[in-house]
Coordinates of C-alpha atoms in Angstrom, one line a residue:
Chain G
X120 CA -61.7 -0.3 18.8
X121 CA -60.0 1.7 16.3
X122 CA -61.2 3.9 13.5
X123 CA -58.9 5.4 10.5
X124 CA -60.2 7.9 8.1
X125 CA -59.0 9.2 4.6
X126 CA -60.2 11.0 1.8
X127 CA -61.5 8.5 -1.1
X128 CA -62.5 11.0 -4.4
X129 CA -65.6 12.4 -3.2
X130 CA -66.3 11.2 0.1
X131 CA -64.4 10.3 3.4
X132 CA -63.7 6.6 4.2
X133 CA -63.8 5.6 8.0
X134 CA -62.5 2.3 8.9
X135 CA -63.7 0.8 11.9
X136 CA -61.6 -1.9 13.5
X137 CA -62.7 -4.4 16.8
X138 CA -65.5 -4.3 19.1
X139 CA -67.6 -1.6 20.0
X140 CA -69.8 -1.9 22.9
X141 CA -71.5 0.0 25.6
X142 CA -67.8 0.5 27.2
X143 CA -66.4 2.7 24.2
X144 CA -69.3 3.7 22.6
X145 CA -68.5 7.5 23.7
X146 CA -65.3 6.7 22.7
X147 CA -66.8 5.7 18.7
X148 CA -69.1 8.3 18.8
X149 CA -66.3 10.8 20.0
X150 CA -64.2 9.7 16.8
X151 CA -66.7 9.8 14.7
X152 CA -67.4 13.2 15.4
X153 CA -63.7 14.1 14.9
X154 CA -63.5 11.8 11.5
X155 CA -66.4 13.8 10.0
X156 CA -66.5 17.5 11.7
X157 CA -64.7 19.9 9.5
X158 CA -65.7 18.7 6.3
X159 CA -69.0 18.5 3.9
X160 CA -68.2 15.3 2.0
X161 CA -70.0 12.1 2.2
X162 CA -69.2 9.4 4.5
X163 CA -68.2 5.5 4.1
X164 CA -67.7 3.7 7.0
X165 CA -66.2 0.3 6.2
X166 CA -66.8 -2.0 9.0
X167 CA -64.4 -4.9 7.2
X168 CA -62.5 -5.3 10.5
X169 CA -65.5 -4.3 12.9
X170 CA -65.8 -7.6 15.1
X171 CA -68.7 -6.9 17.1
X172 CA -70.8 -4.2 17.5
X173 CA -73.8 -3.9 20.1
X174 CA -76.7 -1.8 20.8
X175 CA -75.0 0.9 21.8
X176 CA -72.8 1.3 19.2
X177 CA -75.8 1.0 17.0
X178 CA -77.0 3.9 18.2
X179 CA -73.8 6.1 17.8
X180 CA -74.2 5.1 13.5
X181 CA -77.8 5.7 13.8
X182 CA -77.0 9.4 15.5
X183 CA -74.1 9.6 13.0
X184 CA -76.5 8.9 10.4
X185 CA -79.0 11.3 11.2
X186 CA -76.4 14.3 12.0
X187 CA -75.0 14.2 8.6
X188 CA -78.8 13.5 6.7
X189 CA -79.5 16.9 8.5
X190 CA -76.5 18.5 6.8
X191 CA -77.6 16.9 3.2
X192 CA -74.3 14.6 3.5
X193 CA -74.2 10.5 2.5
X194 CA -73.6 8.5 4.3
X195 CA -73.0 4.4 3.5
X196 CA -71.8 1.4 5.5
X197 CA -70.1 -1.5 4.0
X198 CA -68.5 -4.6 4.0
X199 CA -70.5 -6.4 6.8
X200 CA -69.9 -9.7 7.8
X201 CA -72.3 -12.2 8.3
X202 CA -72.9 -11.9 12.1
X203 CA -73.4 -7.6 11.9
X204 CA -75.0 -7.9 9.0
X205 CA -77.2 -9.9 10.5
X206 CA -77.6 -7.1 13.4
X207 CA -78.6 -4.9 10.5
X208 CA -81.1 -6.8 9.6
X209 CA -82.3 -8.2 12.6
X210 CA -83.1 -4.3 13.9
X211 CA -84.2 -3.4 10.8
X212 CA -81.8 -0.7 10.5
X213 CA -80.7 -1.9 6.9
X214 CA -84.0 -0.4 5.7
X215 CA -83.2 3.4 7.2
X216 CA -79.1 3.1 6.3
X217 CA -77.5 2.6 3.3
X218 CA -75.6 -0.5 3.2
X219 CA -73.4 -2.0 0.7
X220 CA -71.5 -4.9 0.4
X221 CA -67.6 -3.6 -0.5
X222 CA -66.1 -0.6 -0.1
X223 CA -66.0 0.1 -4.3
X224 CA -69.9 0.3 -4.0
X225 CA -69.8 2.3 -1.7
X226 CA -67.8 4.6 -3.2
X227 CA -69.7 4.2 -6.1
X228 CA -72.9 5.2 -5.3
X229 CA -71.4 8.5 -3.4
X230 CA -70.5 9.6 -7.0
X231 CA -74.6 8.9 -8.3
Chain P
X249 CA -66.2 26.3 51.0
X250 CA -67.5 27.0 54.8
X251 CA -65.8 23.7 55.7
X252 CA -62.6 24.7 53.9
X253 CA -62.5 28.3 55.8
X254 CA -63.3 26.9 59.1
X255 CA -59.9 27.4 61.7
X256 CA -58.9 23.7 62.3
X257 CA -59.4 22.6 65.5
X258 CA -56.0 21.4 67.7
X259 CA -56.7 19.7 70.8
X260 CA -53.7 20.5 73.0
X261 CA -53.5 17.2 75.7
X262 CA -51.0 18.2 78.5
X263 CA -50.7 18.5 82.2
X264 CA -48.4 21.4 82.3
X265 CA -50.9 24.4 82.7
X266 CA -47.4 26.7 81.4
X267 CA -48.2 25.1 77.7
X268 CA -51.1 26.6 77.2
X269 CA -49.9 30.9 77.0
X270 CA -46.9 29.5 75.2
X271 CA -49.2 27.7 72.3
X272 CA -51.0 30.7 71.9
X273 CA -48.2 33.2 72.0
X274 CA -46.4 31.1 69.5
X275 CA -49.0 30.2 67.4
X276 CA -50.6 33.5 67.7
X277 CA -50.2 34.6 63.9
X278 CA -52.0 31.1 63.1
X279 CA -54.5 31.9 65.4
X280 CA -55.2 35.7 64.4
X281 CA -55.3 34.4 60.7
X282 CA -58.0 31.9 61.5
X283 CA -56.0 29.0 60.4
X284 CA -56.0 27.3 63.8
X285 CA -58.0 27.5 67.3
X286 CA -56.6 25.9 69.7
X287 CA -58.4 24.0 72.9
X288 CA -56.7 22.4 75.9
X289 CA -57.0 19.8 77.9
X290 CA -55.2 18.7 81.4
X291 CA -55.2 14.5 80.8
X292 CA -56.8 12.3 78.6
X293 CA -60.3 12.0 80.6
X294 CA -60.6 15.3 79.8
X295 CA -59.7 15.4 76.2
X296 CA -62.3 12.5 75.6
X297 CA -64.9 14.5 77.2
X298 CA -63.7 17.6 75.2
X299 CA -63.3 15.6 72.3
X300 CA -66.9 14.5 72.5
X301 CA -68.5 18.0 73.8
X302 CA -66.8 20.0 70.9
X303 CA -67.9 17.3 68.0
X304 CA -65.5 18.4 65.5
X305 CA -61.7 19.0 66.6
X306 CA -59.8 17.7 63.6
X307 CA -56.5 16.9 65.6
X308 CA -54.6 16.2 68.9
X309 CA -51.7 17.0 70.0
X310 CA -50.8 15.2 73.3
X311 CA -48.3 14.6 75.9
X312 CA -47.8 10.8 77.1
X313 CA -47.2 11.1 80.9
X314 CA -50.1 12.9 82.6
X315 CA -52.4 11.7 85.2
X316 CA -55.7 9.8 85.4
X317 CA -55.2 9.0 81.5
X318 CA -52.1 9.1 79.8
X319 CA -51.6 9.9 76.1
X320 CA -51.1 6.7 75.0
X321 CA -54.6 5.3 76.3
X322 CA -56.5 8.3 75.4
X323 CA -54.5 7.4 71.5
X324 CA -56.3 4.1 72.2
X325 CA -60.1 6.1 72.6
X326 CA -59.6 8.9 70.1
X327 CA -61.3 6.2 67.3
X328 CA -64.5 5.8 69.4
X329 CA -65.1 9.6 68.8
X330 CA -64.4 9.7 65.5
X331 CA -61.8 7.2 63.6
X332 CA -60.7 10.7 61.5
X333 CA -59.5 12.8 64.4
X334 CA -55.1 12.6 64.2
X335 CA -53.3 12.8 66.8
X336 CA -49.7 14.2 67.2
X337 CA -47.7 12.4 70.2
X338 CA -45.1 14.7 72.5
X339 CA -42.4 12.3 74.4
X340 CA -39.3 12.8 75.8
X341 CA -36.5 13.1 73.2
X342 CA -34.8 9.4 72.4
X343 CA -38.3 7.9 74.4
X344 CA -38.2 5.1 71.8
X345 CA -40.0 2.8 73.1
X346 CA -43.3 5.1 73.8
X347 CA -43.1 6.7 70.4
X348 CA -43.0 3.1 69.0
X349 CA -46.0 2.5 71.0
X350 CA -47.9 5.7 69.8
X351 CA -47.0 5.0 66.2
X352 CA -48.2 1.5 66.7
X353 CA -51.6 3.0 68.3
X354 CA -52.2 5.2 65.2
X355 CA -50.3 8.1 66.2
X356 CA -49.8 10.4 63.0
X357 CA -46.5 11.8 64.1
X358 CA -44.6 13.0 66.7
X359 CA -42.7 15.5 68.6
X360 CA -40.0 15.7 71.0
X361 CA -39.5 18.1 73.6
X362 CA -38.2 20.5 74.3
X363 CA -41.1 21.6 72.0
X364 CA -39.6 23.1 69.1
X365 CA -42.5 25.7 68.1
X366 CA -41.1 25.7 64.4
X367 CA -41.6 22.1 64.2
X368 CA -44.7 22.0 66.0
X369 CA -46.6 24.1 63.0
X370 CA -44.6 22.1 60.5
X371 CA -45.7 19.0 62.1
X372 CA -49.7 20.3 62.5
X373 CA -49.4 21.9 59.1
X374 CA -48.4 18.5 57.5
X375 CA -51.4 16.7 59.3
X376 CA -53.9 18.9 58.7
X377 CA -52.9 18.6 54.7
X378 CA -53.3 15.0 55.1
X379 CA -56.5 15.2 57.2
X380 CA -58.1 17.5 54.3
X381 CA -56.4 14.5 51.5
X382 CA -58.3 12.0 53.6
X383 CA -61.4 13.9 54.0
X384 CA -61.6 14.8 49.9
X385 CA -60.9 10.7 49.3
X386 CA -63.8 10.1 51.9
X387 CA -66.3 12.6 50.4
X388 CA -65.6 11.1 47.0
X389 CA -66.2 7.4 48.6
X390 CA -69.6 8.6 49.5
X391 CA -70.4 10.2 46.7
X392 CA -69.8 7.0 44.6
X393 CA -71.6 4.9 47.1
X394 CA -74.6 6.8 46.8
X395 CA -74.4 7.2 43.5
X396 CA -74.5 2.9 43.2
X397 CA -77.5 3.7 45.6
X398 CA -79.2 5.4 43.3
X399 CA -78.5 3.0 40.5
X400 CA -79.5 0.2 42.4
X401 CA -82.9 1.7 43.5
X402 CA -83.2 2.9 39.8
X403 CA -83.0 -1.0 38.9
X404 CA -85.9 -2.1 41.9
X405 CA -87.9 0.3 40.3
X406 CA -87.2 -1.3 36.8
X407 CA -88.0 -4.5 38.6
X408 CA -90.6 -3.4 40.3
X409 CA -93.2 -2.6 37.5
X410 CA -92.9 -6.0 35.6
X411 CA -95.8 -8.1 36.4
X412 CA -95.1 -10.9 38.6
X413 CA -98.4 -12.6 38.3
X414 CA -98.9 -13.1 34.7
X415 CA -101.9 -13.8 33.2
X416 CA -102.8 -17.8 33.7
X417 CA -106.1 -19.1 31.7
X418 CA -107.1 -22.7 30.4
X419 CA -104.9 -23.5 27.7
X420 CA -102.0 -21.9 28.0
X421 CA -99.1 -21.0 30.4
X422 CA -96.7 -18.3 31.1
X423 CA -93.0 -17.6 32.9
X424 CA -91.0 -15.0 32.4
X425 CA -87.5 -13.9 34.0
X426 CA -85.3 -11.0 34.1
X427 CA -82.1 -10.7 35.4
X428 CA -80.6 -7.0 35.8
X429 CA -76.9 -7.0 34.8
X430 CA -75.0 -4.9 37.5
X431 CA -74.9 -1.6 35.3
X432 CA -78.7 -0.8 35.2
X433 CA -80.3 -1.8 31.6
X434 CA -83.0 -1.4 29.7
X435 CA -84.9 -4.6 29.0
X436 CA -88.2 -5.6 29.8
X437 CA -91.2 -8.0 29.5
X438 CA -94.7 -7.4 30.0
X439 CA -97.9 -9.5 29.6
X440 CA -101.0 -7.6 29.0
X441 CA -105.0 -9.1 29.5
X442 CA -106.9 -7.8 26.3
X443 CA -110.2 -8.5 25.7
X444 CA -111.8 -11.6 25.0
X445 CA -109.4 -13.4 26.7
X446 CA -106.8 -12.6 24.3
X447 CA -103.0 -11.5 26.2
X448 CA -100.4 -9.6 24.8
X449 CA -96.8 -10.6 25.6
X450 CA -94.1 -8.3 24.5
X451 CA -90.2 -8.1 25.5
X452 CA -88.2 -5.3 24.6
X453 CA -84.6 -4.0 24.6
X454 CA -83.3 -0.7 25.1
X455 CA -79.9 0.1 23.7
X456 CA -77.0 1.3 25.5
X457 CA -77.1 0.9 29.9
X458 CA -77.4 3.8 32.4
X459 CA -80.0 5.7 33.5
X460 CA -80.7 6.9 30.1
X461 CA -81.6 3.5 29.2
X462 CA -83.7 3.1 32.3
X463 CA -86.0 6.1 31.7
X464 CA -86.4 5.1 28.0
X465 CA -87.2 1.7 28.9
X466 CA -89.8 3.1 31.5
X467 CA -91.1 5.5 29.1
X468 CA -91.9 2.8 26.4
X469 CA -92.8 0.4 29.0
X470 CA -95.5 2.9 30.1
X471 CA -96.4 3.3 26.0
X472 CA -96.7 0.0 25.4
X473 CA -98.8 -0.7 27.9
X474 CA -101.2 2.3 26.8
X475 CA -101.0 1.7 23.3
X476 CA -102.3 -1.9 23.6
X477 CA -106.2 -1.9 23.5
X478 CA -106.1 -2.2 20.2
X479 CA -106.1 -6.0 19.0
X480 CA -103.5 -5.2 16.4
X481 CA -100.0 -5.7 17.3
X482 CA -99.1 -3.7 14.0
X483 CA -100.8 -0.7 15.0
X484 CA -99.7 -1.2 18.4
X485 CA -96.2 -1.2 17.6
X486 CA -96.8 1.9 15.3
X487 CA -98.4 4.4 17.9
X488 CA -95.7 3.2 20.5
X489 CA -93.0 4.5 17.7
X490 CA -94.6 7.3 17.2
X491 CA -94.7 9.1 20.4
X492 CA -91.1 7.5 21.0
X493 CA -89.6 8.8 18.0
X494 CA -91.4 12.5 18.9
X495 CA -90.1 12.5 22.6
X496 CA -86.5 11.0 21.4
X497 CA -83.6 13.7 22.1
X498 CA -81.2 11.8 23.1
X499 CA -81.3 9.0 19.8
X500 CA -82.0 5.6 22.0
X501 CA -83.7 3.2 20.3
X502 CA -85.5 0.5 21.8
X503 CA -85.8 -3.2 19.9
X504 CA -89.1 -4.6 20.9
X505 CA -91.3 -7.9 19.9
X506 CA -94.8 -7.5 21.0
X507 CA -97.4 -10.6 19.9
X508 CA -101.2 -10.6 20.5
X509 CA -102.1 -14.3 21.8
X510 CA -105.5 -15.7 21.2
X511 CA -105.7 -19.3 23.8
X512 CA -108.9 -20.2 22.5
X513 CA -107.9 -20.6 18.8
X514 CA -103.9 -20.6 19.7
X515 CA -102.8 -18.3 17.0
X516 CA -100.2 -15.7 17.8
X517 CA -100.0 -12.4 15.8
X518 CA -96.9 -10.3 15.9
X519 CA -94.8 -7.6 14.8
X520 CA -91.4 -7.7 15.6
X521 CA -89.6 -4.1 15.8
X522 CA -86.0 -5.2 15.4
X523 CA -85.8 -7.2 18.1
X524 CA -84.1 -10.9 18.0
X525 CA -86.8 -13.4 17.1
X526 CA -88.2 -15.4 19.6
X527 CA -87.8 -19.4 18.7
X528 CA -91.1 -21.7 19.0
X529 CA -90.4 -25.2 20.3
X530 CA -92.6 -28.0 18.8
X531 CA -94.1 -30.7 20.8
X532 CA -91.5 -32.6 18.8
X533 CA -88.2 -30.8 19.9
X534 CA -88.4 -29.1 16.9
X535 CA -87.3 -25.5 16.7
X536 CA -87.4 -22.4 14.2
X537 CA -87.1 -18.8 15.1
X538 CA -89.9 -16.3 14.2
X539 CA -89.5 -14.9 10.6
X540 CA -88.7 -11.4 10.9
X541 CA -91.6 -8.6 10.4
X542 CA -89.3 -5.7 8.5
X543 CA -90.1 -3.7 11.2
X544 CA -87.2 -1.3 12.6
X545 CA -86.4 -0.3 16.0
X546 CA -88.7 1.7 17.9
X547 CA -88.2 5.4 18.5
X548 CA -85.5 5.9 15.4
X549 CA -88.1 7.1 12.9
X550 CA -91.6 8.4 13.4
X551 CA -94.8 7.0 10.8
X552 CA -93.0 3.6 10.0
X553 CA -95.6 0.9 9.1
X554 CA -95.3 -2.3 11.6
X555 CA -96.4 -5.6 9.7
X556 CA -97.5 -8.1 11.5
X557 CA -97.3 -12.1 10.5
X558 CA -99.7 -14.9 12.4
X559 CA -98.5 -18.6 13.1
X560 CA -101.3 -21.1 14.9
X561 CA -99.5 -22.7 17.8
X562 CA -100.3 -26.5 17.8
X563 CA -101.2 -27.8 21.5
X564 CA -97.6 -28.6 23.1
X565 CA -96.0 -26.1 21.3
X566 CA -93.8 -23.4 23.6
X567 CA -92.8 -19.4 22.3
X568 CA -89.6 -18.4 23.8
X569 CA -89.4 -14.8 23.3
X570 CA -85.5 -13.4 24.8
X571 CA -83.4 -10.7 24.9
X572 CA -79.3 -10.6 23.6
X573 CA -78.8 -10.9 26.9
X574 CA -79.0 -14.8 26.4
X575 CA -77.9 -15.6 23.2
X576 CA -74.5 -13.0 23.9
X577 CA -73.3 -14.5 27.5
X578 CA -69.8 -14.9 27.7
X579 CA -67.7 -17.4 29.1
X580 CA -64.1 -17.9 30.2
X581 CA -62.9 -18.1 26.8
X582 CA -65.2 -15.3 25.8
X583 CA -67.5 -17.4 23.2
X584 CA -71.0 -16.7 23.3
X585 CA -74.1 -19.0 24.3
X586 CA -75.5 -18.8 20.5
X587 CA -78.4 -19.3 19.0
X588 CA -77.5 -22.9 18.5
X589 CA -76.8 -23.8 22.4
X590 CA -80.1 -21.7 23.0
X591 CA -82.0 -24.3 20.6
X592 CA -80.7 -27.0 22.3
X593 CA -81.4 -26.1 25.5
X594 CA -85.2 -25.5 24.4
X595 CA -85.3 -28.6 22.2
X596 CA -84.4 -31.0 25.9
X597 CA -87.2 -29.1 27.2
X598 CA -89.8 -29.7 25.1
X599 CA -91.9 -31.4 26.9
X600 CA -91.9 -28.7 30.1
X601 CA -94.1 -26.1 31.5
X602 CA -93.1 -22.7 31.0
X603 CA -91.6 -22.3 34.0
X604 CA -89.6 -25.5 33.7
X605 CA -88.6 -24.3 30.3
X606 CA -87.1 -20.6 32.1
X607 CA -85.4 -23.0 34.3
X608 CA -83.5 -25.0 32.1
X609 CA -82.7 -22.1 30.1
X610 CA -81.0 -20.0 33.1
X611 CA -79.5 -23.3 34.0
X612 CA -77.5 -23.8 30.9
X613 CA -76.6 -21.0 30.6
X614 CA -75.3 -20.7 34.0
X615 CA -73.3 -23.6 33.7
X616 CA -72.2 -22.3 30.2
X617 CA -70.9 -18.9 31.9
X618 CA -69.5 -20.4 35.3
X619 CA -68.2 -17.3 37.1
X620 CA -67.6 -14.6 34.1
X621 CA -69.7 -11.5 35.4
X622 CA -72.3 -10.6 32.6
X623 CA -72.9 -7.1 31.4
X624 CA -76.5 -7.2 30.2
X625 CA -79.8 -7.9 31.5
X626 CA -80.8 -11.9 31.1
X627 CA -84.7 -11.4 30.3
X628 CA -86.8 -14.1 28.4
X629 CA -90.7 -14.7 28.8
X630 CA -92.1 -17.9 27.9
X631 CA -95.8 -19.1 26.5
X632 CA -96.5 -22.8 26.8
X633 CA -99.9 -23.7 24.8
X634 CA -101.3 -26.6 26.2
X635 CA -104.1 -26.6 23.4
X636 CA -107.6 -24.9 23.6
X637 CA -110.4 -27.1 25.9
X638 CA -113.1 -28.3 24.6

């Protein structure tokens, strides 16, 4: 698991690369926390590279989510593939986070 | 801290009574500071007896030729006292063969004499340090041990509160399974009697292991089972949700499928709270899974509506309800079971009971994982309807 972050316009884009499970899920939510503190910009996180992700990491984008929604910050997931997006889906959590299907939308609706 | 402050206690083992004023003169700054107190002992009978009457001398420090019992057979009982007690061994300088011997009975060290009094406190220093090494490494042994304890009573309990004797009428029949993963998890399944014969069968995953997980899982187990009178799954679901979501500081979530079954007219009514959808198994080997209700996870988000969807279940059909456990076992080469391998299973099975149907399940997907250890909890809970009678 891996997660890279940079400053896109508006908002801050967070790459997330390889599996996250209930082994480095502290681990994901630690560096999430450390990609987002300090700032007050919206957040992407592109999950292009993420191979698997289980209900634990769920939880640490559903906290995430939450955290920043409290501080009146975006916050949009994108470029699923088909097996997490089915995830999404399947735990309905596409209907409480924003999700988009390439990072350019994304981006796109931080600037609406 | 008392145990650190205590003086250690030596065990001198010697059958010169000279030794004894000479320890204690030597050692006397030791002694005064409270770092050592020091007992004696004329041969190895009585150092057993000492050793046993005093209960916690940490070391010994022992001559080899003395009468009744000499040091190297009392090295040989030390251990029945207590396995942690070192011993220092005193022999005649260039003795060899003896000190070979001691070493080879689990002497710590030894000495030679003349006894050198410098090297004496180095050489007690040294194995006391070690001593407290090995104590800290012991302490910490237990502490995980009992901590595993505690995890595995914590999954008994888990275990302990699914129903074992499911509710069995005319028409219909039920199995259900759960196998904790080593971590302790958070699924369950539950069968409920509602009135007018009617049963609701729910299975349920809670995200993330640990004991977090475990008193989530027991806190919407305990929900569920309160929030079912009502006939509607929907609302069930929704009041279940609620009082999760309220209570939810630590952002779990728990996925959960929860279906009211009617065995008189066969149809099933359920709302599915973002849980993997079961699969029904036609009398024909026929599968499809569930369609999905919209619902989310439970406790993410208080006063979301649960919709619920109906199917009839045709006599012979089977509802195989599952956690990820199944579909996401891994073997050697780190594929998954799948959805696909699941169906297939079910679809050879399609003429079982229930409980044949759990079997065949487990059984593939046994075979499927060989000896890879899995790290979630295998849980599934299968309705057979055998058709109303008349």
């Amino acid at each position: 698991m891996n997660v890279n972050t940079e400053t896109s316009g508006n908002s801050l884009v967070v790459a997330l690369d390889g599996r996250v499970d209930s082994s480095n899920a502290a681990e994901f939510n630690a560096a999430l926390e450390t990609a987002t503190a300090d700032s007050d910009l919206g957040v992407v996180l592109d999950c292009e590279n993420l191979q698997y992700i289980s209900s634990a990491g769920l939880r640490v984008i559903l906290t995430t989510a939450k955290s920043l929604q409290s501080s009146q910050r975006k916050f949009v997931i994108c470029t699923l593939s088909n097996p997490i997006q089915d995830i999404f889906v399947i735990s309905g959590f596409d209907q409480i986070i924003n999700i988009q299907g390439s990072r350019a939308e994304a981006l796109a609706t931080m600037e609406a | 801290m008392e145990e650190e402050q205590r003086p250690r206690k030596i065990l001198v083992v010697d059958d010169e009574p000279d030794l004894q004023p000479l320890v204690l003169q030597r050692m006397r700054r030791g002694i005064r500071r409270g770092q050592y107190q020091f007992l004696f002992a004329g041969n190895g009978v009585e150092a057993l007896e000492l050793l046993r009457a005093v209960g916690d001398i940490d070391m010994v420090v022992s001559d080899i030729n003395m009468p009744q019992m000499d040091g190297l057979t009392l090295l040989e009982q030390i251990p029945s006292v207590d396995p942690n007690i070192r011993a220092i061994i005193v022999s005649a300088y260039g003795d060899m063969a003896n000190i070979r011997t001691a070493m080879n009975r689990g002497a710590f060290d030894f000495i030679t004499k003349p006894i050198d009094f410098t090297d004496l406190q180095v050489t007690i220093d040294r194995t006391l340090e070690h001593l407290a090494e090995w104590r800290s490494v012991l302490k910490a042994r237990d502490q995980l041990v009992s901590v595993q304890n505690e995890l595995s009573i914590a999954t008994q309990i888990q275990q302990s509160v699914l129903p074992t004797q499911l509710p069995q009428g005319a028409g219909f029949h039920l199995h259900a399974s759960m196998e904790a993963a080593r971590s302790v998890g958070g699924d369950f399944y539950d069968t409920i009697p509602l009135e007018g014969g009617r049963v609701g069968l729910a299975i349920a995953d809670v995200s993330d292991k640990g004991v977090p997980a475990a008193l989530f899982m027991m806190a919407s187990y305990t929900l569920l089972r309160a929030a079912a009178g009502t006939p509607d799954a929907g609302r069930t679901m929704q009041e279940v949700n609620n009082v999760l979501t309220e209570t939810n500081v630590a952002g779990m979530f728990v996925t959960m499928f929860y279906a009211v079954f009617d065995p008189v007219s066969g149809s099933l009514t359920y709302a599915n709270g973002g849980h993997n959808p079961p699969v029904l198994l036609h009398e024909d080997g026929t599968t499809e899974q569930l369609p999905l209700t919209g619902g989310v996870a439970l406790g993410v988000m208080s006063d979301l509506d649960y919709n619920v969807k109906s199917i009839d279940l045709a006599p012979g059909d089977t509802v195989f309800l599952y956690t990820d456990g199944i579909p996401e076992a891994i073997n050697g080469d780190e594929e998954e079971f799948g959805m696909e391998r699941l169906c297939t299973t079910l679809t050879a099975a399609k003429d079982r009971n229930a409980h044949d149907v759990t079997d065949c399940v487990l059984t593939d997907l046994q075979a499927f994982v060989g000896d890879t250890p899995q790290f979630d909890d295998i849980t599934c809970l299968t309705l057979r309807f055998t058709g109303a009678v008349p």
